[in-house]
Coordinates of C-alpha atoms in Angstrom, one line a residue:
M1 CA -0.6 19.3 49.2
N2 CA -1.4 22.8 48.2
K3 CA -2.7 25.3 50.7
R4 CA -6.4 25.3 51.5
Y5 CA -7.6 28.7 50.5
H6 CA -10.6 30.4 52.2
L7 CA -13.1 31.4 49.5
S8 CA -12.6 35.1 50.4
E9 CA -9.0 34.9 49.5
I10 CA -9.4 33.8 45.9
T11 CA -12.7 35.0 44.5
Q12 CA -10.8 37.1 41.9
H13 CA -8.8 34.1 40.8
L14 CA -11.9 32.0 40.4
I15 CA -13.7 34.6 38.4
S16 CA -10.7 35.2 36.1
V17 CA -10.5 31.5 35.3
A18 CA -14.2 31.1 34.9
I19 CA -14.4 33.8 32.2
G20 CA -11.2 32.7 30.5
M21 CA -8.9 35.6 31.4
T22 CA -6.6 33.2 33.3
K23 CA -6.1 29.5 32.6
A24 CA -7.0 26.7 35.0
D25 CA -4.6 24.6 36.9
L26 CA -6.6 21.5 36.2
V27 CA -9.5 20.6 34.0
I28 CA -11.6 17.5 34.2
Q29 CA -13.0 17.1 30.7
N30 CA -16.1 15.3 29.2
G31 CA -17.4 13.4 32.2
T32 CA -20.9 12.7 33.4
L33 CA -21.6 14.9 36.4
I34 CA -23.6 13.5 39.2
N35 CA -25.3 16.7 40.1
V36 CA -26.3 16.3 43.7
C37 CA -27.9 19.8 43.7
T38 CA -30.6 18.9 41.2
G39 CA -30.5 15.1 41.2
E40 CA -29.5 14.9 37.6
L41 CA -26.8 13.1 35.5
L42 CA -25.3 15.6 33.2
P43 CA -23.2 14.2 30.4
H44 CA -20.2 15.9 28.6
T45 CA -19.4 18.1 31.6
D46 CA -16.1 19.8 32.3
V47 CA -14.8 21.1 35.6
A48 CA -12.2 23.8 35.7
I49 CA -10.1 24.2 38.9
T50 CA -7.7 26.8 40.2
H51 CA -6.1 27.3 43.7
G52 CA -7.7 24.1 44.9
R53 CA -11.3 25.3 44.2
I54 CA -13.8 24.9 41.4
A55 CA -14.0 27.9 39.0
L56 CA -16.4 26.5 36.4
V57 CA -18.7 23.6 35.7
G58 CA -19.8 23.2 32.1
N59 CA -17.8 23.7 29.0
A60 CA -14.3 24.6 30.2
S61 CA -12.4 24.6 26.8
H62 CA -11.7 28.3 27.2
T63 CA -9.9 27.7 30.5
I64 CA -7.3 25.3 29.2
G65 CA -3.8 26.6 28.6
K66 CA -0.4 25.2 28.0
Q67 CA 0.2 24.7 31.7
T68 CA -3.2 23.2 32.4
T69 CA -3.4 19.6 33.4
V70 CA -6.2 17.9 31.7
I71 CA -7.9 14.7 32.8
D72 CA -10.0 12.9 30.2
A73 CA -13.1 11.8 32.0
T74 CA -14.9 10.3 29.0
H75 CA -16.9 7.3 30.2
L76 CA -16.4 8.3 33.8
Y77 CA -18.7 9.9 36.4
I78 CA -17.8 13.0 38.3
A79 CA -18.9 13.1 41.9
P80 CA -18.2 15.3 44.9
G81 CA -15.8 13.8 47.4
F82 CA -17.6 11.6 49.9
I83 CA -18.3 12.8 53.4
D84 CA -18.7 10.5 56.5
G85 CA -20.6 12.6 58.9
H86 CA -20.2 10.4 62.0
L87 CA -17.4 8.0 62.9
H88 CA -15.0 7.1 65.6
V89 CA -11.4 6.7 64.2
E90 CA -10.5 4.9 67.4
S91 CA -13.0 2.1 66.7
S92 CA -10.9 1.2 63.6
M93 CA -8.0 0.7 66.0
I94 CA -5.6 2.8 63.9
T95 CA -4.3 6.3 63.9
V96 CA -5.9 9.2 61.9
K97 CA -3.1 8.9 59.4
E98 CA -3.7 5.2 58.7
Y99 CA -7.4 5.9 58.5
A100 CA -6.7 8.5 55.8
K101 CA -4.5 6.0 54.0
A102 CA -7.4 3.5 54.0
V103 CA -10.3 5.8 53.0
L104 CA -8.9 8.2 50.4
P105 CA -8.6 5.6 47.6
H106 CA -12.2 4.9 48.2
G107 CA -13.3 8.4 47.5
T108 CA -13.7 9.7 51.0
T109 CA -12.3 13.2 51.2
T110 CA -13.9 14.4 54.5
I111 CA -14.7 12.9 57.8
V112 CA -16.4 14.2 60.9
M113 CA -14.9 12.2 63.7
D114 CA -16.2 12.2 67.3
P115 CA -13.0 11.4 69.4
H116 CA -15.0 10.6 72.5
E117 CA -13.4 7.2 72.9
I118 CA -9.9 8.6 73.5
A119 CA -11.5 11.5 75.4
N120 CA -12.8 9.0 78.0
I121 CA -9.2 7.9 78.6
L122 CA -7.1 11.0 78.1
G123 CA -9.5 13.8 78.2
T124 CA -8.8 17.0 76.1
K125 CA -5.2 15.9 75.6
G126 CA -6.5 12.9 73.7
V127 CA -8.8 15.0 71.6
D128 CA -6.0 17.4 70.8
L129 CA -3.7 14.6 69.7
M130 CA -6.1 13.3 67.1
I131 CA -7.0 16.8 65.8
Q132 CA -3.4 17.8 65.5
E133 CA -2.6 14.6 63.6
G134 CA -5.4 15.3 61.1
K135 CA -4.2 18.8 60.3
D136 CA -1.3 17.7 58.0
L137 CA -3.3 15.1 56.0
P138 CA -5.0 15.5 52.6
L139 CA -8.1 14.1 54.1
N140 CA -10.4 16.9 55.6
V141 CA -10.5 15.9 59.2
Y142 CA -13.2 17.7 61.2
A143 CA -14.2 16.8 64.7
T144 CA -17.1 17.2 67.1
M145 CA -16.3 18.0 70.7
P146 CA -17.2 15.0 73.0
S147 CA -20.3 15.9 75.0
C148 CA -20.6 13.1 77.5
V149 CA -17.3 12.3 79.1
P150 CA -18.0 10.3 81.1
A151 CA -21.2 9.0 79.5
T152 CA -22.6 7.9 82.8
A153 CA -20.6 9.2 85.7
D154 CA -22.6 7.6 88.4
F155 CA -22.6 4.1 86.9
E156 CA -18.9 3.5 86.0
T157 CA -15.3 4.6 86.6
T158 CA -13.7 6.5 83.7
G159 CA -10.3 7.9 82.9
A160 CA -11.3 11.5 82.3
T161 CA -14.0 14.1 82.8
L162 CA -14.8 17.0 80.4
S163 CA -16.4 20.0 82.1
V164 CA -18.6 22.6 80.5
N165 CA -15.6 24.9 80.3
D166 CA -13.5 22.2 78.6
I167 CA -16.2 21.7 76.0
A168 CA -16.7 25.4 75.5
H169 CA -13.0 25.9 75.0
G170 CA -12.7 23.0 72.6
L171 CA -15.6 24.4 70.5
E172 CA -13.4 27.5 69.8
N173 CA -11.1 25.3 67.7
P174 CA -12.1 25.8 64.0
R175 CA -11.5 22.1 63.3
I176 CA -14.2 21.3 65.9
I177 CA -17.4 22.0 64.0
G178 CA -20.0 20.8 66.5
L179 CA -20.9 19.0 69.7
G180 CA -20.4 15.3 69.8
E181 CA -23.3 12.9 70.1
M182 CA -25.4 14.0 73.0
M183 CA -26.1 10.6 74.6
N184 CA -27.5 11.9 77.8
Y185 CA -31.0 12.4 76.3
P186 CA -32.6 11.9 79.8
G187 CA -30.5 14.9 80.9
V188 CA -31.7 16.9 77.9
L189 CA -35.4 16.0 78.5
N190 CA -35.2 16.5 82.3
G191 CA -33.6 19.9 82.0
D192 CA -30.3 18.9 83.6
A193 CA -28.5 22.2 84.2
N194 CA -25.0 20.9 83.2
V195 CA -26.3 19.3 80.1
H196 CA -28.1 22.5 79.0
D197 CA -25.0 24.6 79.7
I198 CA -23.2 22.3 77.2
L199 CA -25.9 22.8 74.7
K200 CA -25.9 26.5 75.2
A201 CA -22.2 26.8 74.8
T202 CA -22.5 25.0 71.4
L203 CA -25.4 27.1 70.2
M204 CA -23.7 30.3 71.3
Q205 CA -20.9 29.5 68.9
N206 CA -23.3 28.7 66.1
K207 CA -22.1 25.2 65.9
V208 CA -24.2 22.1 65.4
I209 CA -25.3 19.6 68.1
T210 CA -25.1 16.0 67.0
G211 CA -27.7 13.7 68.5
H212 CA -28.0 10.3 70.0
Y213 CA -31.7 9.4 70.5
P214 CA -32.3 5.7 70.4
P215 CA -35.8 5.4 72.1
I216 CA -38.7 4.3 70.1
D217 CA -40.8 7.4 70.0
N218 CA -42.8 7.7 66.7
G219 CA -42.4 11.4 66.7
G220 CA -43.8 11.9 70.2
A221 CA -43.2 14.5 72.8
G222 CA -39.7 13.2 73.8
L223 CA -38.3 13.3 70.3
N224 CA -39.8 16.8 69.7
A225 CA -38.3 18.0 73.0
Y226 CA -34.9 16.5 72.1
I227 CA -34.8 18.2 68.7
A228 CA -36.0 21.4 70.2
S229 CA -32.8 21.5 72.2
G230 CA -30.9 22.0 69.0
A231 CA -29.9 18.4 68.1
C232 CA -29.7 18.3 64.3
C233 CA -28.9 14.7 63.5
C234 CA -29.0 11.2 64.9
H235 CA -27.1 8.0 64.0
E236 CA -28.9 5.8 66.6
T237 CA -32.0 5.0 64.5
T238 CA -32.8 1.4 63.7
R239 CA -36.4 1.4 62.7
M240 CA -38.0 2.8 59.5
E241 CA -40.8 4.4 61.6
D242 CA -38.3 6.3 63.7
A243 CA -36.3 7.4 60.7
L244 CA -39.5 8.9 59.2
A245 CA -40.5 10.6 62.4
K246 CA -37.1 12.2 62.8
M247 CA -36.9 13.4 59.2
R248 CA -40.4 14.8 59.4
L249 CA -39.2 16.9 62.3
G250 CA -36.2 18.2 60.4
M251 CA -33.6 15.9 62.0
N252 CA -31.0 14.5 59.7
V253 CA -31.1 10.7 60.0
Q254 CA -27.6 9.3 59.7
M255 CA -28.2 5.9 58.3
R256 CA -25.5 3.7 59.7
E257 CA -23.7 0.8 57.9
G258 CA -20.7 -0.3 59.9
S259 CA -18.9 -3.5 60.7
A260 CA -21.4 -4.6 63.4
W261 CA -24.3 -2.1 63.2
C262 CA -25.9 -2.5 59.9
D263 CA -29.1 -0.4 59.8
L264 CA -29.4 0.5 56.1
K265 CA -31.5 -2.5 55.2
E266 CA -34.3 -1.3 57.5
L267 CA -33.8 2.4 57.3
A268 CA -33.6 2.5 53.5
K269 CA -37.3 1.7 53.5
A270 CA -38.1 5.2 54.8
I271 CA -37.0 6.4 51.3
T272 CA -37.9 3.5 49.1
H273 CA -41.4 2.8 50.6
H274 CA -42.4 6.5 51.1
P275 CA -42.6 9.4 48.6
I276 CA -40.5 11.7 50.7
D277 CA -37.7 14.2 50.1
S278 CA -34.5 12.6 51.2
R279 CA -32.6 15.8 52.0
F280 CA -32.6 14.9 55.7
A281 CA -31.0 11.5 55.2
S282 CA -27.3 10.9 55.1
L283 CA -24.9 7.9 55.2
V284 CA -22.4 7.2 58.0
S285 CA -20.1 4.4 59.1
D286 CA -19.9 5.1 62.9
D287 CA -17.7 2.1 63.7
L288 CA -15.6 0.2 61.1
H289 CA -13.0 -2.5 61.7
P290 CA -9.7 -2.2 59.8
D291 CA -10.4 -5.4 58.0
T292 CA -13.7 -4.0 56.8
L293 CA -11.9 -0.9 55.4
M294 CA -9.4 -3.2 53.7
T295 CA -11.9 -5.6 52.2
H296 CA -15.1 -3.6 51.6
G297 CA -14.0 0.0 51.5
H298 CA -15.6 3.0 53.1
M299 CA -18.2 5.4 51.9
D300 CA -18.1 3.9 48.4
Y301 CA -19.2 0.6 50.0
I302 CA -21.9 2.3 52.0
I303 CA -23.3 4.1 49.0
R304 CA -23.3 0.8 47.1
R305 CA -25.2 -0.8 50.0
A306 CA -27.8 2.0 49.8
I307 CA -28.2 1.4 46.1
E308 CA -28.6 -2.3 46.7
E309 CA -31.4 -1.6 49.2
G310 CA -33.3 0.3 46.5
I311 CA -32.3 3.9 47.0
P312 CA -31.9 5.6 43.6
P313 CA -28.1 6.0 42.8
V314 CA -28.1 9.8 42.6
T315 CA -30.0 10.0 45.9
A316 CA -27.5 7.7 47.5
F317 CA -24.7 10.0 46.3
Q318 CA -26.6 13.0 47.7
M319 CA -26.8 11.2 51.1
A320 CA -23.0 10.9 51.2
T321 CA -22.1 14.4 50.0
L322 CA -24.5 17.4 50.0
N323 CA -26.9 16.2 52.7
A324 CA -24.0 15.6 55.1
A325 CA -22.3 18.9 54.2
Q326 CA -25.5 20.9 54.8
C327 CA -26.1 19.1 58.1
F328 CA -22.7 20.4 59.4
K329 CA -22.9 23.8 57.7
L330 CA -20.0 22.9 55.5
D331 CA -21.8 23.3 52.2
Q332 CA -20.1 26.6 51.3
D333 CA -16.9 24.6 50.8
L334 CA -18.0 20.9 50.4
G335 CA -20.7 18.6 49.2
S336 CA -21.2 19.4 45.5
V337 CA -19.2 20.0 42.3
T338 CA -20.2 23.6 41.9
P339 CA -18.3 26.9 41.4
G340 CA -16.5 28.1 44.5
K341 CA -16.3 24.7 46.3
Y342 CA -13.2 22.9 47.2
A343 CA -12.0 20.7 44.3
D344 CA -12.6 17.5 46.3
I345 CA -13.8 15.3 43.5
V346 CA -14.2 11.6 42.8
L347 CA -14.1 10.0 39.4
L348 CA -15.9 6.7 39.0
S349 CA -16.1 4.1 36.3
H350 CA -19.5 2.8 37.3
L351 CA -22.4 4.5 38.9
E352 CA -24.3 1.7 40.7
N353 CA -21.2 -0.3 41.7
V354 CA -19.5 2.9 42.9
Q355 CA -16.1 2.0 41.4
V356 CA -13.7 4.8 42.3
V357 CA -11.0 5.4 39.7
Q358 CA -9.4 8.6 41.1
T359 CA -9.7 10.8 44.2
I360 CA -8.8 14.5 43.9
V361 CA -8.4 16.6 47.0
N362 CA -7.9 20.4 46.8
G363 CA -7.2 20.0 43.1
T364 CA -4.5 17.4 43.6
C365 CA -4.7 13.7 42.7
I366 CA -4.3 11.8 45.9
A367 CA -5.3 8.3 44.9
E368 CA -5.7 6.4 41.7
E369 CA -7.0 2.9 40.8
G370 CA -7.3 2.0 44.5
K371 CA -3.7 3.2 45.4
L372 CA -2.6 6.2 47.4
C373 CA -0.3 8.4 45.2
Y374 CA 0.6 10.9 48.0
T375 CA 3.1 10.5 50.8
L376 CA 1.5 11.0 54.2
P377 CA 3.5 12.4 57.1
N378 CA 4.7 10.1 59.9
T379 CA 3.1 10.4 63.2
T380 CA 4.1 9.3 66.7
Y381 CA 2.0 9.4 69.8
P382 CA 3.6 10.5 73.1
E383 CA 4.3 8.0 75.9
F384 CA 1.6 9.3 78.2
A385 CA -0.9 8.1 75.7
K386 CA 0.4 4.6 76.0
Q387 CA 0.4 4.2 79.7
T388 CA -3.3 3.9 80.5
M389 CA -3.6 0.5 82.2
A390 CA -3.8 1.4 85.9
I391 CA -4.0 -2.2 87.0
S392 CA -1.3 -3.5 89.4
K393 CA -2.9 -6.7 90.6
T394 CA -2.6 -10.1 88.9
F395 CA -6.0 -11.7 88.5
I396 CA -6.7 -15.2 89.7
P397 CA -9.7 -17.4 88.7
D398 CA -11.4 -16.8 92.0
D399 CA -11.7 -13.1 91.1
F400 CA -14.3 -14.1 88.5
K401 CA -16.5 -16.2 90.8
I402 CA -20.1 -15.1 91.0
E403 CA -21.2 -16.2 94.5
V404 CA -24.9 -16.5 95.4
P405 CA -26.0 -14.5 98.4
S406 CA -26.1 -16.7 101.5
H407 CA -29.9 -16.2 102.0
Y408 CA -30.6 -17.9 98.7
S409 CA -31.4 -21.5 99.7
S410 CA -32.9 -22.8 96.5
P411 CA -30.8 -25.1 94.2
T412 CA -31.5 -22.7 91.4
T413 CA -31.8 -18.9 91.2
K414 CA -33.3 -16.4 88.7
I415 CA -31.0 -13.7 87.4
H416 CA -31.1 -10.7 85.0
I417 CA -29.1 -11.4 81.8
I418 CA -28.0 -9.3 78.9
S419 CA -29.2 -10.7 75.5
I420 CA -27.4 -9.4 72.5
I421 CA -29.0 -8.8 69.1
E422 CA -26.6 -9.6 66.2
K423 CA -25.7 -6.5 64.1
I424 CA -27.9 -4.2 66.3
A425 CA -26.5 -2.0 69.0
T426 CA -29.4 -2.5 71.5
T427 CA -29.8 -5.4 73.8
H428 CA -32.7 -7.2 75.5
K429 CA -33.1 -7.6 79.3
L430 CA -34.1 -11.1 80.0
I431 CA -34.6 -13.4 83.0
E432 CA -33.0 -16.8 83.2
E433 CA -32.8 -19.5 85.9
L434 CA -29.4 -21.0 86.6
P435 CA -28.3 -23.9 89.0
V436 CA -26.4 -23.0 92.1
V437 CA -23.2 -25.0 92.2
G438 CA -21.2 -24.9 95.4
G439 CA -22.7 -21.6 96.3
E440 CA -21.9 -19.9 93.0
L441 CA -23.1 -19.5 89.4
K442 CA -21.1 -20.7 86.5
S443 CA -21.3 -20.1 82.7
N444 CA -24.0 -22.4 81.3
L445 CA -23.1 -23.4 77.7
E446 CA -26.4 -25.3 77.2
K447 CA -28.3 -22.1 77.8
D448 CA -25.7 -20.0 76.0
L449 CA -25.1 -18.0 79.2
L450 CA -21.5 -16.7 79.6
K451 CA -19.9 -14.9 82.4
L452 CA -19.1 -11.2 81.7
A453 CA -16.9 -9.1 83.9
V454 CA -16.0 -5.4 83.5
I455 CA -13.0 -4.2 85.4
D456 CA -12.0 -0.6 86.2
R457 CA -8.6 0.1 84.5
H458 CA -8.4 3.8 85.3
S459 CA -8.4 4.4 89.1
G460 CA -6.0 1.7 90.2
N461 CA -8.8 0.0 92.3
A462 CA -9.7 -2.7 89.7
T463 CA -13.3 -2.8 90.9
M464 CA -15.3 -5.4 89.0
G465 CA -18.9 -5.8 87.9
K466 CA -20.1 -9.3 87.0
G467 CA -23.0 -10.7 85.1
F468 CA -24.2 -13.0 82.3
V469 CA -24.7 -12.5 78.6
Q470 CA -26.5 -14.6 76.1
G471 CA -26.0 -14.8 72.3
F472 CA -22.3 -15.3 71.7
K473 CA -22.6 -19.2 71.7
L474 CA -19.0 -19.8 72.9
K475 CA -18.2 -23.4 73.6
S476 CA -14.8 -22.9 75.3
G477 CA -12.2 -20.2 76.2
A478 CA -12.5 -16.5 77.0
V479 CA -12.0 -13.2 75.3
A480 CA -11.0 -9.8 76.7
S481 CA -10.9 -6.2 75.3
T482 CA -10.2 -2.7 76.5
V483 CA -12.3 -1.4 73.6
A484 CA -15.4 -1.3 75.7
H485 CA -17.6 1.8 75.1
D486 CA -17.5 4.4 76.5
A487 CA -15.3 4.2 79.6
H488 CA -13.2 1.5 77.9
N489 CA -12.6 -0.5 81.0
L490 CA -11.3 -4.0 80.7
S491 CA -14.1 -6.3 79.6
V492 CA -13.8 -10.1 79.9
L493 CA -16.2 -12.7 78.6
G494 CA -15.7 -16.4 79.1
T495 CA -16.8 -20.0 79.6
N496 CA -14.5 -20.6 82.6
D497 CA -12.7 -18.5 85.3
E498 CA -9.2 -19.7 84.4
D499 CA -9.2 -18.5 80.9
M500 CA -10.9 -15.3 81.9
A501 CA -8.0 -14.6 84.4
L502 CA -5.4 -15.2 81.7
A503 CA -7.2 -13.0 79.2
A504 CA -7.4 -10.1 81.7
N505 CA -3.8 -10.4 82.8
T506 CA -2.6 -10.5 79.2
L507 CA -4.2 -7.2 78.3
A508 CA -3.2 -5.6 81.6
S509 CA 0.5 -6.3 80.8
C510 CA 0.5 -5.2 77.2
G511 CA -1.2 -1.8 77.5
G512 CA -4.6 -2.9 76.3
G513 CA -6.1 -4.3 73.2
Q514 CA -8.0 -7.5 72.4
V515 CA -7.2 -11.2 73.2
V516 CA -8.7 -14.6 72.7
V517 CA -7.6 -17.5 74.9
Q518 CA -8.5 -21.2 75.1
N519 CA -7.4 -23.8 77.6
G520 CA -4.7 -21.7 79.1
K521 CA -3.2 -20.6 75.7
I522 CA -3.4 -17.3 73.8
L523 CA -4.9 -18.0 70.4
A524 CA -4.8 -14.4 69.1
L525 CA -3.6 -11.0 70.5
N526 CA -4.1 -7.5 69.1
P527 CA -2.1 -5.0 71.2
L528 CA -3.6 -1.5 71.2
P529 CA -1.1 0.6 73.3
I530 CA -2.5 4.1 72.4
A531 CA -5.1 4.6 75.2
G532 CA -5.8 0.8 75.0
L533 CA -7.7 1.7 71.8
M534 CA -5.4 2.2 68.8
S535 CA -2.1 1.1 67.3
E536 CA 0.5 3.1 65.4
D537 CA 1.1 0.1 63.2
P538 CA 0.1 0.2 59.5
I539 CA -3.5 -0.7 58.8
E540 CA -2.5 -3.8 57.0
E541 CA -0.9 -5.2 60.1
V542 CA -3.7 -4.2 62.4
A543 CA -6.2 -5.7 59.9
K544 CA -4.3 -8.9 59.9
R545 CA -4.4 -9.1 63.7
V546 CA -8.1 -8.3 63.8
S547 CA -8.7 -11.1 61.3
E548 CA -6.8 -13.5 63.5
I549 CA -8.9 -12.4 66.5
D550 CA -12.1 -12.9 64.5
Q551 CA -10.9 -16.4 63.5
A552 CA -10.1 -17.2 67.1
W553 CA -13.6 -16.3 68.1
K554 CA -14.8 -18.8 65.6
I555 CA -12.5 -21.5 67.1
L556 CA -14.3 -20.8 70.4
G557 CA -17.6 -21.5 68.6
C558 CA -18.9 -17.9 68.1
P559 CA -20.9 -17.7 64.8
I560 CA -22.0 -14.0 64.8
A561 CA -20.5 -11.2 62.7
S562 CA -18.0 -8.8 64.4
P563 CA -18.4 -10.3 67.9
F564 CA -15.8 -8.0 69.4
M565 CA -17.7 -4.9 68.2
T566 CA -20.9 -6.4 69.8
M567 CA -19.0 -7.1 73.0
A568 CA -17.6 -3.6 73.0
L569 CA -21.1 -2.2 73.6
L570 CA -22.0 -4.4 76.5
S571 CA -20.8 -1.8 79.0
L572 CA -22.3 1.3 77.2
A573 CA -24.9 2.3 79.8
V574 CA -26.8 4.8 77.5
I575 CA -28.3 2.3 75.0
P576 CA -31.3 0.1 75.8
E577 CA -32.0 -2.2 77.6
L578 CA -29.4 -3.7 79.9
R579 CA -25.6 -3.1 80.3
L580 CA -22.8 -4.1 82.7
T581 CA -20.2 -1.6 84.0
N582 CA -17.5 -2.0 86.6
K583 CA -20.1 -1.0 89.2
G584 CA -22.7 -3.6 88.1
L585 CA -25.8 -4.1 86.0
I586 CA -27.5 -0.9 84.7
D587 CA -31.1 -0.9 83.5
T588 CA -30.8 1.7 80.6
I589 CA -34.6 2.1 80.3
T590 CA -35.0 3.4 83.9
F591 CA -31.4 4.5 84.2
K592 CA -31.0 2.7 87.5
P593 CA -28.7 0.0 88.8
I594 CA -30.3 -3.4 89.2
N595 CA -29.3 -6.5 91.1
L596 CA -28.1 -9.5 89.2
F597 CA -30.2 -11.7 91.4
I598 CA -34.0 -11.5 91.3

């Protein structure tokens, strides 16, 4: 692909083309412009491009010469390249290259990734690996510097720690355009010195602080205080009321529609039910499975979902382009089809169905009719990134026993349980009563109570937290995953101890990933050797394995959508209400450990 020119380098070239003294490299002719600046549809519009930037929007006939490439956009819509302002490439279980291969044909030309998943395993080395991979791609790959590694140091064992100095140094990288989601909102509100040193380091470099504020606040003192710290956006909004409160306080609400967390249906009401300006609303994916990318698409799909929920089409396009660019201070280069901007442009055959015909990046056609027409460079991750399972022991069924303390003499006992909510990241903390069988508690399929274990895979000690979860409705077998936010320890869920041991041992021996077992047999396995999170295999192969994993969940009796994604958050001790780490149950309302037994 051609060089990316800074605007300061080519102002004279742009002016020369705009006034017709020099001819354009490329002209898109006679399309209907989706003008995200004014919210209009402008028919019979041309776009003249030189040196990878837009020189003119309007009538470009005077910029066409013998060497100019002309694209006839009659009956097509011209839109800015789509921007996903918050995502984790690692959650798609593929490399940055494979992610680019998947999303470019769907009109996505820019992503802002938060590589805090790999940072929790490999620290700054992992962040550097992903940023370096993104440099040579036609996709604009920006990053935010992970802010909370570990997310909860006192409550779990992690593979890495990022200090204030690590974060400040990372923020000097021009590819890192802000601070990653500040999940430690209690630390922000309580004036934690380390947290505020991180915020200060970001603000001193004039970079944005991305937020993570899930509490129900209704615009109260806590939300005001959090925004006052510099947090400019938040993707952890699930209620219309909270979306309104955040936008009214100048916070960009990143409306999430991923594989498991589907918030658009509710959050769209903030726009469709209220006469508000939508400039502080944007669309993001956060976490997408590879099979979702293959079957549904990326930002084109999310824009389409927004339109389906009643958001006006041009508004939906604004939310995936200009609003995101302005949030991240990228709007000098990105977010609109206007003079001076990068020629990152999407041509569409249908407005409301968001049918992408062609993706142009830096004035070069990258994808056409759903197919990439650009050869991406090969990438290989080093061996140290593939040796992250520090588990030497072989697990046996007895390791997963949950013994009742000896002073409990009753035939039943009450326990705290985690209750999942399908397609929602939060959980409920409930109390259930289980029979004591031979001095221990077992999974209870009648009450849909399954054993959950989280095992330290970083320190070599293999410490294990145990508890129960409700909502997966398994009837047999066990599942395990090293995709377990944010520490990504080895998480095991099951109906019986034997299958749980097999699942744990399988992942310990293959470098991590996902596995489903039943009656002593492996039904499906998705190896993820890069940090136990990603594979170098083509997205088509990874998507096939993920589909096999999903089908295996169904064989075990699970009816919910994206169960592995839901399972992946059961150890994330920064989202309400109850989570399990390798150190035990954590009440994430009070931010204190609690006992399984009541």
